[in-house]
Tab-separated table of C-alpha atoms and ligand atoms in Angstrom:
chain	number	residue	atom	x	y	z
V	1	UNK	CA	-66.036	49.737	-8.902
V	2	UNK	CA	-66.112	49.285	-5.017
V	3	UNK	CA	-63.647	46.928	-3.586
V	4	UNK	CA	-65.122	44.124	-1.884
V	5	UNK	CA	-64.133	45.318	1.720
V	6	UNK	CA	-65.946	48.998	1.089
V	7	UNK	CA	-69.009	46.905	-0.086
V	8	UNK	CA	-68.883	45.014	2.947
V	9	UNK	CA	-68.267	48.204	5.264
V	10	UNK	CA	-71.103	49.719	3.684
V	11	UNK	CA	-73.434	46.943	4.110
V	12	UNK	CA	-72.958	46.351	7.533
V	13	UNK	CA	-73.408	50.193	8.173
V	14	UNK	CA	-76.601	49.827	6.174
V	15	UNK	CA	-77.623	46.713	8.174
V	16	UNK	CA	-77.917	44.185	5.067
V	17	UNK	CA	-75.631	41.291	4.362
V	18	UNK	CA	-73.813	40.512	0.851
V	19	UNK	CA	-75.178	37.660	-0.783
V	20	UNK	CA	-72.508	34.241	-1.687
V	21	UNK	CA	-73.672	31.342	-4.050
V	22	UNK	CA	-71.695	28.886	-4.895
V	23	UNK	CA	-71.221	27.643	-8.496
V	24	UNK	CA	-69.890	24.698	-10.134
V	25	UNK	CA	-70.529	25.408	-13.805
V	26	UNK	CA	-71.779	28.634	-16.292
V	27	UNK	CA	-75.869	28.116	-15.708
V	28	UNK	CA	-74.960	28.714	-11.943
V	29	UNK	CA	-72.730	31.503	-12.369
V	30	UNK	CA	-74.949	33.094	-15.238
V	31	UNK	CA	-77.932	32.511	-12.722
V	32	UNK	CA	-76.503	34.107	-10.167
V	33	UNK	CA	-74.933	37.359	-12.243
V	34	UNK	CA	-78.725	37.975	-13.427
V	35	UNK	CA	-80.257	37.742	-10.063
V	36	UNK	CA	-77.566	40.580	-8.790
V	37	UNK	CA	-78.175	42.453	-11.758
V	38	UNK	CA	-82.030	42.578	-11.532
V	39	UNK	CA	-81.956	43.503	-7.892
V	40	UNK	CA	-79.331	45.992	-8.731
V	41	UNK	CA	-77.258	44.673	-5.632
V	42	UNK	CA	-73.107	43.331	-5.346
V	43	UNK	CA	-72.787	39.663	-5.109
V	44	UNK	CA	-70.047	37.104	-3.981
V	45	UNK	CA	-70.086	33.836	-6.096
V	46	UNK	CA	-67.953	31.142	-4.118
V	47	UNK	CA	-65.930	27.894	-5.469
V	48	UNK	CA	-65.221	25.437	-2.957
V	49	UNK	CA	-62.127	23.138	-4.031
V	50	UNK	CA	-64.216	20.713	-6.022
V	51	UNK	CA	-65.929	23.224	-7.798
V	52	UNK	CA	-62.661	24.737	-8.489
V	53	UNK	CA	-61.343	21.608	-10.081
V	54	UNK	CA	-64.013	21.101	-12.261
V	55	UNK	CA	-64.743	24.435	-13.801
V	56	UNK	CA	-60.386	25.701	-13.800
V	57	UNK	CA	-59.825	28.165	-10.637
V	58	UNK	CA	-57.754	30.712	-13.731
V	59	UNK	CA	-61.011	29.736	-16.246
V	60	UNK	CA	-63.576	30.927	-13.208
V	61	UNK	CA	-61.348	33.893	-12.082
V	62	UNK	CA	-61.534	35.057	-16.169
V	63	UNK	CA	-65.224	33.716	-16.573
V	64	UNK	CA	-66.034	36.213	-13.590
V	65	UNK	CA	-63.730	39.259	-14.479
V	66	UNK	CA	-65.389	39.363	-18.400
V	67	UNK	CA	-68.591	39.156	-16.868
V	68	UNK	CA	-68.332	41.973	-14.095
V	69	UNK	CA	-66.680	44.062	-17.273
V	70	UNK	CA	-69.413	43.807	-19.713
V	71	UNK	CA	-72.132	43.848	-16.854
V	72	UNK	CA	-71.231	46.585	-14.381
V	73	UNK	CA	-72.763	43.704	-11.877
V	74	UNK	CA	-70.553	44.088	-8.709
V	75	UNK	CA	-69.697	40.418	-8.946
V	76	UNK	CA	-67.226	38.903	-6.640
V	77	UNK	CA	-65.125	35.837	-6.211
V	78	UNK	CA	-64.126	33.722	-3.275
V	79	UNK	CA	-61.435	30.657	-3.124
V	80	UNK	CA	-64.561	28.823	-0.607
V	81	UNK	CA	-63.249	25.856	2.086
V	82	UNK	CA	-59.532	25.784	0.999
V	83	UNK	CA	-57.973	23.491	2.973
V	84	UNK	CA	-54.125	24.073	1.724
V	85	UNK	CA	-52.226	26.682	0.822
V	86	UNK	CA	-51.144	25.675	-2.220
V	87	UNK	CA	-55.007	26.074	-3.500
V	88	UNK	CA	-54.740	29.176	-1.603
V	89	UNK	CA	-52.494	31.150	-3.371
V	90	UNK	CA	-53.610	29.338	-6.887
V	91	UNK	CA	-57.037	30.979	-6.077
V	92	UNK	CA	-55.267	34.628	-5.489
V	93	UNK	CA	-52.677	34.581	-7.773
V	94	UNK	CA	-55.900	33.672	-10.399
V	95	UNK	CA	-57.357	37.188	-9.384
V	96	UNK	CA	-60.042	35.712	-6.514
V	97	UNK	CA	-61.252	38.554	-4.243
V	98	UNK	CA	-61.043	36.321	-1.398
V	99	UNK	CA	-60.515	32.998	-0.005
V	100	UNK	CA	-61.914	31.013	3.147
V	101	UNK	CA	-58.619	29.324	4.425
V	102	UNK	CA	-60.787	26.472	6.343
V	103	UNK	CA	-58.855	24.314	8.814
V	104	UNK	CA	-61.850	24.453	10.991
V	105	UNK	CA	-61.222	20.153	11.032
V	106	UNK	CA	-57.886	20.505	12.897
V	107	UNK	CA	-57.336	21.201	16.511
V	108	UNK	CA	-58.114	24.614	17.747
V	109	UNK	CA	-53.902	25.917	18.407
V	110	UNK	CA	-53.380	23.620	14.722
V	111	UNK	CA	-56.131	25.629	13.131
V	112	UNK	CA	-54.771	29.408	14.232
V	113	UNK	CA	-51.573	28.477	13.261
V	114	UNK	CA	-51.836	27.395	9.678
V	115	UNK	CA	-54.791	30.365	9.052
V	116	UNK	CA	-52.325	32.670	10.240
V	117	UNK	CA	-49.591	31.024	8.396
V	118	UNK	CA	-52.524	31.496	4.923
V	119	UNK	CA	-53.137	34.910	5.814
V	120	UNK	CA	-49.600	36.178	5.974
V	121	UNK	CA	-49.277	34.278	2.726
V	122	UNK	CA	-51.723	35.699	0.934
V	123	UNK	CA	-51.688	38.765	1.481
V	124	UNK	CA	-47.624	38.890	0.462
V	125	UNK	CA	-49.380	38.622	-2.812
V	126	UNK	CA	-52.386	40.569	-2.821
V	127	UNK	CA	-52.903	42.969	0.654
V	128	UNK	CA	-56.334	43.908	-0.629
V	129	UNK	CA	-57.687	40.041	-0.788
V	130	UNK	CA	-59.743	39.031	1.872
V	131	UNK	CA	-59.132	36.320	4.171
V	132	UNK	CA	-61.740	34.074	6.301
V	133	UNK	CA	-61.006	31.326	8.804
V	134	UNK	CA	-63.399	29.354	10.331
V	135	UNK	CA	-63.992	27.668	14.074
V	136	UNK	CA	-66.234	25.072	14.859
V	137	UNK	CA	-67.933	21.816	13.436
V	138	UNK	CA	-71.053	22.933	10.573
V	139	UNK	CA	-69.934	19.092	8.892
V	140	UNK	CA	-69.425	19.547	4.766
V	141	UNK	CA	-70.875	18.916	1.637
V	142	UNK	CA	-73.888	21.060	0.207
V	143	UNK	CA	-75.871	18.396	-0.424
V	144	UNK	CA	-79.037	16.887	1.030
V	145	UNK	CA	-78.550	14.420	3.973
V	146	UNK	CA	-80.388	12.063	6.538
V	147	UNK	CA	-79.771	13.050	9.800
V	148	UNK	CA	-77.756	16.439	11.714
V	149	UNK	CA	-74.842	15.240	13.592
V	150	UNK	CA	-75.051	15.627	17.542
V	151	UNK	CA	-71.594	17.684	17.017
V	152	UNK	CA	-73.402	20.934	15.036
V	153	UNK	CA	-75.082	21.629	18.884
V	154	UNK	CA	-71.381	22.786	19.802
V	155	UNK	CA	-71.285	26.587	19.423
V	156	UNK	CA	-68.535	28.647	19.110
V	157	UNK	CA	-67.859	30.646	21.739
V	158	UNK	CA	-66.926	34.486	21.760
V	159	UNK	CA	-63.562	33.701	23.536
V	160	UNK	CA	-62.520	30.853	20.848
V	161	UNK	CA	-63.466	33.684	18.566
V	162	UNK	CA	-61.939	36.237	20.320
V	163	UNK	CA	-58.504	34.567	20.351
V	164	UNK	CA	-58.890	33.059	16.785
V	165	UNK	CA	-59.182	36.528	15.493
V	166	UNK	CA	-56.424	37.941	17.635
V	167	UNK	CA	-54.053	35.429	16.800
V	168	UNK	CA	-54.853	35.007	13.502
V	169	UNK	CA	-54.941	38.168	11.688
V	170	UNK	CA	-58.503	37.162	9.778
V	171	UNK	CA	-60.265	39.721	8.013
V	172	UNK	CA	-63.752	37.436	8.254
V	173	UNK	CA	-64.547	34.848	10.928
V	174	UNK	CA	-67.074	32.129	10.206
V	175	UNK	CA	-68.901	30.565	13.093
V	176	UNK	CA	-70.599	28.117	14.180
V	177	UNK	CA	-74.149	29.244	15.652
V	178	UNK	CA	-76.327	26.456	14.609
V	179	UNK	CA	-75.950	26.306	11.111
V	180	UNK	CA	-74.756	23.309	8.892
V	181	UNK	CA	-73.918	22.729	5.700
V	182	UNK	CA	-76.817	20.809	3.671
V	183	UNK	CA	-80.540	20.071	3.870
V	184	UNK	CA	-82.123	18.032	5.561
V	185	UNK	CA	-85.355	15.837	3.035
V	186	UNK	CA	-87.661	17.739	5.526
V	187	UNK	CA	-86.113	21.411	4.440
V	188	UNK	CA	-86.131	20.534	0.955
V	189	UNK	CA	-89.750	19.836	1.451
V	190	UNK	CA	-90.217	23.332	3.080
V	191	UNK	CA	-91.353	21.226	6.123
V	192	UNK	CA	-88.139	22.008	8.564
V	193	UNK	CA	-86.151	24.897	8.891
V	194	UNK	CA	-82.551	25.868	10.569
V	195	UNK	CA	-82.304	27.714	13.454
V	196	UNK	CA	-79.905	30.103	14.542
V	197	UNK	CA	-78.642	31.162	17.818
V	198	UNK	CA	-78.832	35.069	17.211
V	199	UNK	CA	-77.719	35.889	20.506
V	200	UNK	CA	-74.506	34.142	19.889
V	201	UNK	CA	-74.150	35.487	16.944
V	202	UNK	CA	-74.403	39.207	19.373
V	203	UNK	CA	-71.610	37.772	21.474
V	204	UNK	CA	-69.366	36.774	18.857
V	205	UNK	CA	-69.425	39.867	17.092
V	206	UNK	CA	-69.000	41.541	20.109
V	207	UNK	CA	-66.088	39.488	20.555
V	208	UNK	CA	-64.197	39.044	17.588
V	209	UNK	CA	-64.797	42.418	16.076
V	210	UNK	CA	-64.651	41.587	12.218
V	211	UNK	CA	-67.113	40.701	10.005
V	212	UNK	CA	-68.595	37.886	10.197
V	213	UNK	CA	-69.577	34.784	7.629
V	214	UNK	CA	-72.897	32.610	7.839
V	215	UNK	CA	-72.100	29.288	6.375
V	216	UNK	CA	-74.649	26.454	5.407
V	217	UNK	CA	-77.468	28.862	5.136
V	218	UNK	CA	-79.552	26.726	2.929
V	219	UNK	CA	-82.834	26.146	4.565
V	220	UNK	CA	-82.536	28.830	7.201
V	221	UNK	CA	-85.666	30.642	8.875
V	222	UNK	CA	-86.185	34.102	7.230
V	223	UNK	CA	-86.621	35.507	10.211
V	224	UNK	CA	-83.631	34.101	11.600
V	225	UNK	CA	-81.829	35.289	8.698
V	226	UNK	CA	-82.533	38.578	9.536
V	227	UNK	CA	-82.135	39.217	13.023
V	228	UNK	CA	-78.736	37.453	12.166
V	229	UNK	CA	-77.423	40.174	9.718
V	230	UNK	CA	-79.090	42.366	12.657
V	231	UNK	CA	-77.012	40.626	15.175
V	232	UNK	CA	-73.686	41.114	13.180
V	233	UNK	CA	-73.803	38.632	10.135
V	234	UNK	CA	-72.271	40.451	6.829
V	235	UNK	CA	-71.918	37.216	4.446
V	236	UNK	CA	-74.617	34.280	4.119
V	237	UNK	CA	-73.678	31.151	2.185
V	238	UNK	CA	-76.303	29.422	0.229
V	239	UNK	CA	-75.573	26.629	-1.962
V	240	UNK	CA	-77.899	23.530	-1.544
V	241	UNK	CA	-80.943	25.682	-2.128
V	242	UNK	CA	-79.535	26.732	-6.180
V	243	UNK	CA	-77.943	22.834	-6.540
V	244	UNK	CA	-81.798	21.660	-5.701
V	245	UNK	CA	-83.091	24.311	-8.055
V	246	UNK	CA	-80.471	23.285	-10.806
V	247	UNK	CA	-81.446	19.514	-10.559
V	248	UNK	CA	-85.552	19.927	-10.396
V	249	UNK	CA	-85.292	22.215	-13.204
V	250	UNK	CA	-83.232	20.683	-15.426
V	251	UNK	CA	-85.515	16.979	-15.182
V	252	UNK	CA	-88.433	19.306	-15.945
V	253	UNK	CA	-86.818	20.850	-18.915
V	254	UNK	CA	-85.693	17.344	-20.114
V	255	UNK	CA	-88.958	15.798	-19.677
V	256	UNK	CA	-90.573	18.485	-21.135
V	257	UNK	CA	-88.439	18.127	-24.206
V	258	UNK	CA	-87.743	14.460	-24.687
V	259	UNK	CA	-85.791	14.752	-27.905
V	260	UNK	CA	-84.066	17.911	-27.845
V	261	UNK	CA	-80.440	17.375	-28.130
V	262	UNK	CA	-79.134	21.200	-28.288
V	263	UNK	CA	-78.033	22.464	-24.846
V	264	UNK	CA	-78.770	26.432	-25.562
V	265	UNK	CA	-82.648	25.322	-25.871
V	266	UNK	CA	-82.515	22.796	-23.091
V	267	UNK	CA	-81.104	25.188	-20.320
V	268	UNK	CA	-82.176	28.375	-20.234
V	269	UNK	CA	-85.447	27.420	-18.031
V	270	UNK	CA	-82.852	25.954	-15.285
V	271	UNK	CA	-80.680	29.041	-15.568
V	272	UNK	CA	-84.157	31.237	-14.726
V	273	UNK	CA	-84.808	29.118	-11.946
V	274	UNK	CA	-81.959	29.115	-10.208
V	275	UNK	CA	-81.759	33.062	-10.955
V	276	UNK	CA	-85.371	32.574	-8.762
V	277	UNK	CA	-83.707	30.788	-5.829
V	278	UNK	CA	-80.607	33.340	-5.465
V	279	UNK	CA	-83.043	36.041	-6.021
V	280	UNK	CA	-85.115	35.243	-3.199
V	281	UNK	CA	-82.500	34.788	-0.703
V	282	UNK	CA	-80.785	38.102	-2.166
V	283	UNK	CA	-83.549	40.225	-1.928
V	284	UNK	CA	-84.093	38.771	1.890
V	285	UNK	CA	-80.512	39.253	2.756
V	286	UNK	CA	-79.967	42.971	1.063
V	287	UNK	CA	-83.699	44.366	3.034
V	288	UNK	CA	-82.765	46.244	6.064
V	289	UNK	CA	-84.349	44.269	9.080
V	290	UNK	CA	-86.692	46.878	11.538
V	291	UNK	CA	-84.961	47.664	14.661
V	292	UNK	CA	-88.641	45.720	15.863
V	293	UNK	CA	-86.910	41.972	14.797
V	294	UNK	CA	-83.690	42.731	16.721
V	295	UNK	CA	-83.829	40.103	19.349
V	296	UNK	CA	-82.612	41.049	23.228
V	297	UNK	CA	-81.798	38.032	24.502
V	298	UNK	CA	-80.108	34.792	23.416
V	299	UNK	CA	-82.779	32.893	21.213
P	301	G3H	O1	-69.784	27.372	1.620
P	301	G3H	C1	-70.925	27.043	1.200
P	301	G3H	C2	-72.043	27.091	2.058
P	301	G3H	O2	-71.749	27.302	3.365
P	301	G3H	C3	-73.364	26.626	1.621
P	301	G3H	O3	-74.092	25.880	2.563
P	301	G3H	O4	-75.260	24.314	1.062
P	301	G3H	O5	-76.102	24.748	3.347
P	301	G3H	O6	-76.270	26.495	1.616
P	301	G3H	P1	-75.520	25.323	2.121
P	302	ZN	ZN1	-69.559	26.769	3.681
């Protein structure tokens, strides 16, 4: 099977983005492996710290390795928003692919030092794992909020880029470029979308030179989506969008079944709608965007 950095080499020559979904328990994950395997492309499935603590970072990295055996699905795994090193290296010594080393909330110099410090680290025990660090202010928590903070209008800028990468020895930079992490009630509704700044995205790339990471893409513009894999975007986090999925579907299947009691009958309709939601945003995110969507200029 393809390592993770040949899949990502390959997609970016091909122009399409690999696919990341978070997941916090086996409906998510098994949701996730069949919407890879029905579109027949690879797939990174993320655990943030919490998630990690509540489904066992060794019980997730053996959960995923039995499944891409018995599947053949290119699934892989990534340690997501690891904000020590300790977790770090639990998360590669466990088998992860990859891990985002986020000190993104720490001063600029604080945050180069301790990613380089992760990335030296890490890859004393496994040189093939990837390694992301992140810049900028997308706030946290996949989950559905009230208002967007003033502080996601700062961009990051292809020098801080630049010089993160450079100093840092990253194999994956993630941005900031208008994203955040979350919905808003209105893009949970369908009423609102996020909008990126593509031609930042162009700059950065330009810039740092690696691939890049789209965090907080729940609720993002399809078209935006697109010209930003066009623009230089290889990874695209989704993770609200499946968590709102997993919660609708699972009232409905409870309602619809007041007294049933036995999980295996009450959960399969929430694992085929979540499957839905990551197969929507896969099938978006692995279709090469015409040259014609490309945007110039800054947007
Ligand atoms: O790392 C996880 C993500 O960046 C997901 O963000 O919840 O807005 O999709 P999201
Ligand atoms: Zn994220």
């Amino acid at each position: 099977m393809e390592t993770l950095r040949a899949v990502l080499t390959r997609s970016e020559k091909q122009g399409v983005a690999l696919g990341h979904f978070n997941v916090s328990d086996l409906v998510l994950l098994k949701a996730v492996l069949a919407a890879a395997g029905e579109l027949g492309v690879p797939v990174l499935v993320g655990a943030s710290e919490g998630e990690r603590d509540f489904l066992g970072t060794r019980q997730l990295a053996a959960l995923v390795k039995s499944l891409r055996e018995e599947s053949g699905v290119p699934i892989f795994l990534n340690a997501d928003h690891t904000h020590s090193l300790t977790k770090a290296v639990d998360a590669v010594k466990a088998g992860f692919d990859a891990v985002v080393a986020d000190f993104s909330a720490l001063p600029f110099a604080e945050n180069v030092s301790r990613t380089k410090e992760a990335v030296e680290a890490l890859k004393t025990i496994n040189p093939s794992v990837i390694v992301e660090g992140e810049i900028g202010d997308i706030g946290t928590g996949s989950e559905i909020h009230d208002t967007v903070r003033e502080e996601f209008r700062n961009l990051t800028t292809p020098e801080e880029a630049r010089q993160f990468v450079a100093s840092t020895g990253v194999d994956v930079l993630a941005p900031a470029v208008g994203n955040m992490h979350g919905m808003l009630k209105s893009m949970v509704q369908g009423k609102a979308k996020k909008r990126l700044n593509i031609g930042r995205i162009a700059e950065i790339k330009k810039a740092a030179g690696v691939f890049l990471t789209l965090h907080g893409g729940s609720g993002t513009d399809d078209t935006d989506f697109r010209n930003a894999i066009a623009a230089g975007i290889n990874i695209i986090h989704i993770n609200t969008e499946l968590r709102v999925a997993w919660r609708q579907s699972l009232e409905d299947s409870l309602k619809r079944k007041p007294n049933e009691v036995v999980p295996y009958k009450i959960l399969p309709p929430v694992i085929d709608s979540v499957k839905q939601a990551a197969a929507s945003r896969l099938a978006l995110f692995t279709t090469q965007a015409t040259k014609t969507a490309i945007p110039l200029a800054a947007s």
